[in-house]
Tab-separated table of C-alpha atoms in Angstrom:
chain	number	residue	atom	x	y	z
A	233	UNK	CA	118.849	87.817	64.939
A	234	UNK	CA	117.246	89.582	67.897
A	235	UNK	CA	117.604	86.447	70.012
A	236	UNK	CA	121.252	85.979	69.119
A	237	UNK	CA	122.092	89.611	69.839
A	238	UNK	CA	120.378	89.592	73.196
A	239	UNK	CA	121.950	86.323	74.285
A	240	UNK	CA	125.421	87.581	73.425
A	241	UNK	CA	124.973	90.217	76.132
A	242	UNK	CA	124.864	87.594	78.871
A	243	UNK	CA	127.313	85.059	77.482
A	244	UNK	CA	130.112	86.079	79.847
A	245	UNK	CA	128.720	87.956	82.845
A	246	UNK	CA	124.898	87.584	82.605
A	247	UNK	CA	124.908	91.381	82.678
A	248	UNK	CA	121.500	92.791	81.697
A	249	UNK	CA	119.619	95.854	82.848
A	250	UNK	CA	115.921	95.849	83.682
A	251	UNK	CA	114.906	97.182	80.300
A	252	UNK	CA	116.756	94.403	78.470
A	253	UNK	CA	115.176	91.659	80.580
A	254	UNK	CA	111.732	93.173	80.088
A	255	UNK	CA	112.418	93.339	76.351
A	256	UNK	CA	113.005	89.587	76.363
A	257	UNK	CA	109.640	89.103	77.992
A	258	UNK	CA	107.834	91.512	75.679
A	259	UNK	CA	109.357	89.686	72.681
A	260	UNK	CA	108.113	86.325	73.985
A	261	UNK	CA	111.662	85.119	74.724
A	262	UNK	CA	111.487	84.565	78.472
A	263	UNK	CA	111.659	80.761	78.166
A	264	UNK	CA	114.688	80.970	75.901
A	265	UNK	CA	116.333	83.406	78.313
A	266	UNK	CA	115.759	81.108	81.264
A	267	UNK	CA	117.067	78.113	79.324
A	268	UNK	CA	120.187	80.078	78.447
A	269	UNK	CA	120.709	81.086	82.071
A	270	UNK	CA	120.261	77.468	83.169
A	271	UNK	CA	123.046	76.402	80.827
A	272	UNK	CA	125.634	78.438	82.756
A	273	UNK	CA	127.244	77.128	85.929
A	274	UNK	CA	127.691	79.595	88.781
A	275	UNK	CA	130.023	78.358	91.491
A	276	UNK	CA	131.057	81.559	93.269
A	277	UNK	CA	129.450	84.713	94.614
A	278	UNK	CA	131.048	86.885	91.975
A	279	UNK	CA	129.678	89.491	89.593
A	280	UNK	CA	128.010	86.798	87.506
A	281	UNK	CA	126.137	85.504	90.562
A	282	UNK	CA	124.761	88.934	91.493
A	283	UNK	CA	123.794	89.663	87.897
A	284	UNK	CA	121.964	86.339	87.687
A	285	UNK	CA	120.070	87.073	90.905
A	286	UNK	CA	118.998	90.423	89.469
A	287	UNK	CA	117.834	88.925	86.168
A	288	UNK	CA	115.787	86.225	87.910
A	289	UNK	CA	114.147	88.773	90.235
A	290	UNK	CA	112.897	90.700	87.211
A	291	UNK	CA	112.044	87.595	85.212
A	292	UNK	CA	109.862	86.059	87.940
A	293	UNK	CA	107.981	89.340	88.462
A	294	UNK	CA	107.316	90.266	84.859
A	295	UNK	CA	107.024	86.819	83.243
A	296	UNK	CA	104.015	86.367	80.993
A	297	UNK	CA	104.428	82.651	80.319
A	298	UNK	CA	105.515	81.137	83.637
A	299	UNK	CA	106.710	83.092	86.675
A	300	UNK	CA	107.195	80.016	88.849
A	301	UNK	CA	110.058	78.554	86.828
A	302	UNK	CA	112.340	81.589	87.301
A	303	UNK	CA	111.154	81.738	90.912
A	304	UNK	CA	112.352	78.195	91.483
A	305	UNK	CA	115.641	78.974	89.742
A	306	UNK	CA	116.149	81.965	92.053
A	307	UNK	CA	115.294	79.927	95.152
A	308	UNK	CA	117.738	77.199	94.129
A	309	UNK	CA	120.471	79.752	93.412
A	310	UNK	CA	120.107	81.377	96.833
A	311	UNK	CA	119.755	78.066	98.700
A	312	UNK	CA	123.003	76.801	97.194
A	313	UNK	CA	124.741	80.021	98.231
A	314	UNK	CA	123.358	80.182	101.789
A	315	UNK	CA	126.455	78.739	103.517
A	316	UNK	CA	128.520	81.560	102.036
A	317	UNK	CA	125.791	84.194	102.323
A	318	UNK	CA	125.329	83.546	106.036
A	319	UNK	CA	128.956	83.954	107.008
A	320	UNK	CA	129.627	85.918	110.196
A	321	UNK	CA	130.599	89.225	108.600
A	322	UNK	CA	127.220	89.443	106.723
A	323	UNK	CA	128.832	91.407	103.887
A	324	UNK	CA	127.585	89.018	101.211
A	325	UNK	CA	124.153	88.795	102.800
A	326	UNK	CA	123.927	92.576	102.668
A	327	UNK	CA	124.916	92.474	98.988
A	328	UNK	CA	122.165	89.916	98.333
A	329	UNK	CA	119.466	92.168	99.761
A	330	UNK	CA	120.905	95.222	98.020
A	331	UNK	CA	120.651	93.264	94.764
A	332	UNK	CA	117.075	92.161	95.464
A	333	UNK	CA	115.997	95.726	96.251
A	334	UNK	CA	117.827	97.215	93.277
A	335	UNK	CA	116.115	94.840	90.845
A	336	UNK	CA	112.656	94.831	92.425
A	337	UNK	CA	109.986	95.744	89.881
A	338	UNK	CA	106.260	96.264	90.205
A	339	UNK	CA	103.963	94.776	91.268
A	340	UNK	CA	106.476	93.195	93.728
A	341	UNK	CA	104.131	90.260	94.423
A	342	UNK	CA	106.490	87.487	93.353
A	343	UNK	CA	109.517	88.934	95.101
A	344	UNK	CA	107.453	89.143	98.291
A	345	UNK	CA	106.408	85.527	97.718
A	346	UNK	CA	110.093	84.604	97.401
A	347	UNK	CA	110.638	86.117	100.860
A	348	UNK	CA	107.690	84.145	102.212
A	349	UNK	CA	109.076	80.903	100.784
A	350	UNK	CA	112.288	81.227	102.787
A	351	UNK	CA	110.620	82.439	105.987
A	352	UNK	CA	108.251	79.465	106.040
A	353	UNK	CA	110.845	77.010	104.734
A	354	UNK	CA	113.280	77.905	107.504
A	355	UNK	CA	110.497	77.774	110.098
A	356	UNK	CA	109.542	74.307	108.842
A	357	UNK	CA	113.189	73.217	108.774
A	358	UNK	CA	112.638	72.229	105.165
A	359	UNK	CA	115.633	70.017	104.247
A	360	UNK	CA	115.748	71.594	100.798
A	361	UNK	CA	116.480	74.964	102.427
A	362	UNK	CA	117.926	74.364	105.883
A	363	UNK	CA	121.535	73.221	106.184
A	364	UNK	CA	122.424	71.549	109.480
A	365	UNK	CA	125.895	73.132	109.380
A	366	UNK	CA	124.423	76.628	109.755
A	367	UNK	CA	123.326	78.072	113.089
A	368	UNK	CA	119.815	79.029	114.158
A	369	UNK	CA	121.153	82.535	114.817
A	370	UNK	CA	122.360	82.955	111.236
A	371	UNK	CA	118.995	81.821	109.885
A	372	UNK	CA	117.206	84.267	112.184
A	373	UNK	CA	119.325	87.110	110.802
A	374	UNK	CA	118.305	85.995	107.307
A	375	UNK	CA	114.609	85.867	108.273
A	376	UNK	CA	114.774	89.353	109.808
A	377	UNK	CA	116.215	90.746	106.579
A	378	UNK	CA	113.552	88.938	104.522
A	379	UNK	CA	110.817	90.427	106.688
A	380	UNK	CA	112.358	93.877	106.392
A	381	UNK	CA	112.451	93.578	102.594
A	382	UNK	CA	108.852	92.343	102.523
A	383	UNK	CA	107.694	95.293	104.605
A	384	UNK	CA	109.473	97.731	102.292
A	385	UNK	CA	107.796	96.069	99.277
A	386	UNK	CA	104.401	96.526	100.926
A	387	UNK	CA	105.117	100.208	101.560
A	388	UNK	CA	106.365	100.715	97.993
A	389	UNK	CA	103.300	99.027	96.552
A	390	UNK	CA	100.955	101.202	98.603
A	391	UNK	CA	102.909	104.339	97.636
A	392	UNK	CA	102.564	103.503	93.924
A	393	UNK	CA	99.349	105.056	92.637
A	394	UNK	CA	99.141	102.421	89.895
A	395	UNK	CA	99.125	99.470	92.315
A	396	UNK	CA	96.067	97.214	92.322
A	397	UNK	CA	94.357	96.488	95.619
A	398	UNK	CA	94.734	92.728	95.135
A	399	UNK	CA	98.487	93.101	94.584
A	400	UNK	CA	98.875	95.204	97.726
A	401	UNK	CA	96.856	92.655	99.673
A	402	UNK	CA	98.863	89.766	98.222
A	403	UNK	CA	102.115	91.352	99.410
A	404	UNK	CA	100.522	91.945	102.809
A	405	UNK	CA	99.658	88.231	103.028
A	406	UNK	CA	103.299	87.375	102.262
A	407	UNK	CA	104.549	89.435	105.234
A	408	UNK	CA	104.796	86.333	107.391
A	409	UNK	CA	106.130	86.354	110.906
A	410	UNK	CA	105.590	82.637	111.547
A	411	UNK	CA	103.165	79.738	111.244
A	412	UNK	CA	101.375	78.466	114.344
A	413	UNK	CA	98.997	75.588	115.079
A	414	UNK	CA	97.192	74.183	112.032
A	415	UNK	CA	99.660	76.173	109.912
A	416	UNK	CA	97.846	79.416	110.602
A	417	UNK	CA	99.830	82.375	109.304
A	418	UNK	CA	100.774	85.173	111.680
A	419	UNK	CA	101.476	88.473	109.904
A	420	UNK	CA	104.295	90.721	111.150
A	421	UNK	CA	103.325	93.623	113.390
A	422	UNK	CA	104.904	96.110	110.990
A	423	UNK	CA	102.829	94.874	108.045
A	424	UNK	CA	99.625	94.925	110.111
A	425	UNK	CA	100.258	98.538	111.079
A	426	UNK	CA	100.987	99.597	107.498
A	427	UNK	CA	97.986	97.722	106.089
A	428	UNK	CA	95.608	99.176	108.708
A	429	UNK	CA	96.653	102.661	107.618
A	430	UNK	CA	96.190	101.680	103.965
A	431	UNK	CA	92.658	100.440	104.716
A	432	UNK	CA	91.789	103.620	106.580
A	433	UNK	CA	92.674	105.579	103.455
A	434	UNK	CA	91.112	103.066	101.032
A	435	UNK	CA	88.138	101.506	102.838
A	436	UNK	CA	86.095	100.842	99.712
A	437	UNK	CA	88.777	98.684	98.073
A	438	UNK	CA	89.006	96.560	101.205
A	439	UNK	CA	85.270	96.295	101.893
A	440	UNK	CA	84.208	95.360	98.372
A	441	UNK	CA	86.667	92.453	98.484
A	442	UNK	CA	85.824	91.397	102.043
A	443	UNK	CA	83.436	88.498	101.269
A	444	UNK	CA	84.909	85.712	99.164
A	445	UNK	CA	84.115	82.089	98.213
A	446	UNK	CA	85.384	79.337	100.471
A	447	UNK	CA	85.942	76.872	97.624
A	448	UNK	CA	87.168	77.222	94.041
A	449	UNK	CA	86.025	75.219	91.041
A	450	UNK	CA	82.617	74.314	92.461
A	451	UNK	CA	79.336	73.804	90.579
A	452	UNK	CA	76.109	75.771	91.091
A	453	UNK	CA	74.364	72.444	91.759
A	454	UNK	CA	76.196	71.923	95.048
A	455	UNK	CA	75.785	73.909	98.253
A	456	UNK	CA	79.583	74.221	98.539
A	457	UNK	CA	79.366	76.752	95.696
A	458	UNK	CA	77.543	79.203	97.996
A	459	UNK	CA	79.894	78.947	100.986
A	460	UNK	CA	81.638	82.258	101.644
A	461	UNK	CA	84.115	83.490	104.231
A	462	UNK	CA	85.435	86.872	105.374
A	463	UNK	CA	88.827	88.276	104.435
A	464	UNK	CA	91.146	85.753	106.141
A	465	UNK	CA	93.291	88.130	108.197
A	466	UNK	CA	90.561	90.449	109.451
A	467	UNK	CA	90.910	89.131	113.011
A	468	UNK	CA	94.610	90.020	113.083
A	469	UNK	CA	94.121	93.341	111.327
A	470	UNK	CA	91.448	94.498	113.762
A	471	UNK	CA	92.481	92.564	116.894
A	472	UNK	CA	89.276	90.483	116.707
A	473	UNK	CA	87.137	93.637	116.918
A	474	UNK	CA	86.061	94.693	113.444
A	475	UNK	CA	85.374	98.456	113.671
A	476	UNK	CA	81.985	98.535	111.971
A	477	UNK	CA	81.096	101.936	113.373
A	478	UNK	CA	84.367	103.375	112.066
A	479	UNK	CA	83.786	101.834	108.659
A	480	UNK	CA	80.226	103.092	108.569
A	481	UNK	CA	81.548	106.602	109.211
A	482	UNK	CA	84.279	106.112	106.594
A	483	UNK	CA	81.605	104.935	104.174
A	484	UNK	CA	79.758	108.215	104.687
A	485	UNK	CA	82.920	110.258	104.160
A	486	UNK	CA	84.291	108.214	101.250
A	487	UNK	CA	80.888	107.741	99.590
A	488	UNK	CA	80.747	103.968	100.080
A	489	UNK	CA	77.205	102.644	99.731
A	490	UNK	CA	75.156	101.909	102.851
A	491	UNK	CA	73.985	98.631	101.273
A	492	UNK	CA	77.570	97.386	101.069
A	493	UNK	CA	78.214	98.185	104.742
A	494	UNK	CA	74.947	96.576	105.833
A	495	UNK	CA	75.771	93.451	103.845
A	496	UNK	CA	79.099	93.140	105.609
A	497	UNK	CA	77.545	93.636	109.033
A	498	UNK	CA	74.943	90.925	108.327
A	499	UNK	CA	77.583	88.609	106.894
A	500	UNK	CA	79.989	89.100	109.792
A	501	UNK	CA	77.203	88.517	112.325
A	502	UNK	CA	76.281	85.245	110.609
A	503	UNK	CA	79.934	84.247	110.587
A	504	UNK	CA	80.400	85.108	114.264
A	505	UNK	CA	77.173	83.254	115.223
A	506	UNK	CA	78.025	80.035	113.392
A	507	UNK	CA	78.002	76.935	115.620
A	508	UNK	CA	81.301	76.646	117.448
A	509	UNK	CA	80.913	72.911	118.100
A	510	UNK	CA	81.098	72.005	114.406
A	511	UNK	CA	83.653	72.361	111.628
A	512	UNK	CA	81.406	74.888	109.887
A	513	UNK	CA	83.572	77.904	108.989
A	514	UNK	CA	81.429	79.421	106.275
A	515	UNK	CA	78.324	81.483	105.597
A	516	UNK	CA	75.870	80.425	102.897
A	517	UNK	CA	74.847	83.254	100.577
A	518	UNK	CA	71.358	83.139	99.109
A	519	UNK	CA	70.824	82.443	95.416
A	520	UNK	CA	67.800	81.358	93.381
A	521	UNK	CA	70.106	78.732	91.888
A	522	UNK	CA	69.903	76.827	95.180
A	523	UNK	CA	66.299	75.886	94.386
A	524	UNK	CA	67.847	73.241	92.132
A	525	UNK	CA	69.795	71.594	94.942
A	526	UNK	CA	68.776	67.981	95.452
A	527	UNK	CA	67.932	68.472	99.140
A	528	UNK	CA	66.307	71.901	98.850
A	529	UNK	CA	67.187	75.348	100.119
A	530	UNK	CA	69.414	75.635	103.222
A	531	UNK	CA	67.731	77.043	106.317
A	532	UNK	CA	70.337	79.636	107.274
A	533	UNK	CA	71.442	82.096	104.591
A	534	UNK	CA	72.502	85.721	104.119
A	535	UNK	CA	70.888	87.657	101.293
A	536	UNK	CA	73.080	90.436	99.918
A	537	UNK	CA	71.710	93.851	98.986
A	538	UNK	CA	74.692	95.388	97.189
A	539	UNK	CA	76.067	94.571	93.739
A	540	UNK	CA	79.470	95.979	94.698
A	541	UNK	CA	81.021	92.797	96.100
A	542	UNK	CA	83.893	91.927	93.779
A	543	UNK	CA	84.794	88.418	94.941
A	544	UNK	CA	81.313	87.031	95.694
A	545	UNK	CA	79.879	84.366	93.387
A	546	UNK	CA	77.868	86.100	90.682
A	547	UNK	CA	74.954	83.760	91.425
A	548	UNK	CA	74.703	85.315	94.898
A	549	UNK	CA	74.555	88.947	93.813
A	550	UNK	CA	71.352	91.000	93.432
A	551	UNK	CA	69.054	91.807	91.836
A	552	UNK	CA	68.377	88.413	90.310
A	553	UNK	CA	70.645	86.288	92.536
A	554	UNK	CA	71.080	84.017	89.541
A	555	UNK	CA	72.847	83.880	86.184
């Protein structure tokens, strides 16, 4: 009965407010909702189109079962409409971004990812996104608006006291300007400026997540399990000059432990001193578990002092350095 009543609301115009869409999700009906939306054909940028965009924005952000399916539906919907959205007068493009902003819901991570998908897809000239009949200028206008939306999502996430550090950082990573050689991501200047200020106010959240594993899904019996790397955009954030003295002072003011700061200094030094003539991009963190490696303990390792590292392998954390 609940399902039938809810579906009747979208049978003609797909009109649903945020609360109704979230109710679908809370009732475990998100898959049924998406299936129902997929059964309708949208051929014009009318009220039904804008309502559908709004529903999918909410559905991809709040989904508990599968966020990627509504994300792909939203991408497909917008791709199919791009020739009309990118017309010279930009009125419909403005309506698109008004609709995205109006329906944005916390934590904003998947909407920011949606922006990233188009920015990179257009940069790659992905044939599933780029239409040869549209001009480079029109696509650049679209990218600029996507970057502006992404920056506003980052600011909104930081302003929300309930936002998690990892969500804020995820949105920051999605603030893409372009990809360069080896598909290295360049973050927009605006996002770098905003994130630097966020870090200055929240140094502990950044520092305790600074060291992270290089690989996922590894076994304690292989040295790969102990490879760790620094936060991937630290060079861009700090212009290749990590301000250790500033962070040490912030640690004193914000009551961050000295052990954590000293760990990061030792780790960063090991990372900076790694051989440049090899493909080695990691630092090996010490663990007693490595005594079981078939070829013995590695020669060069960093031994952490602090237990406050959130992303580090648990086998590499003191005091036991083992499970």
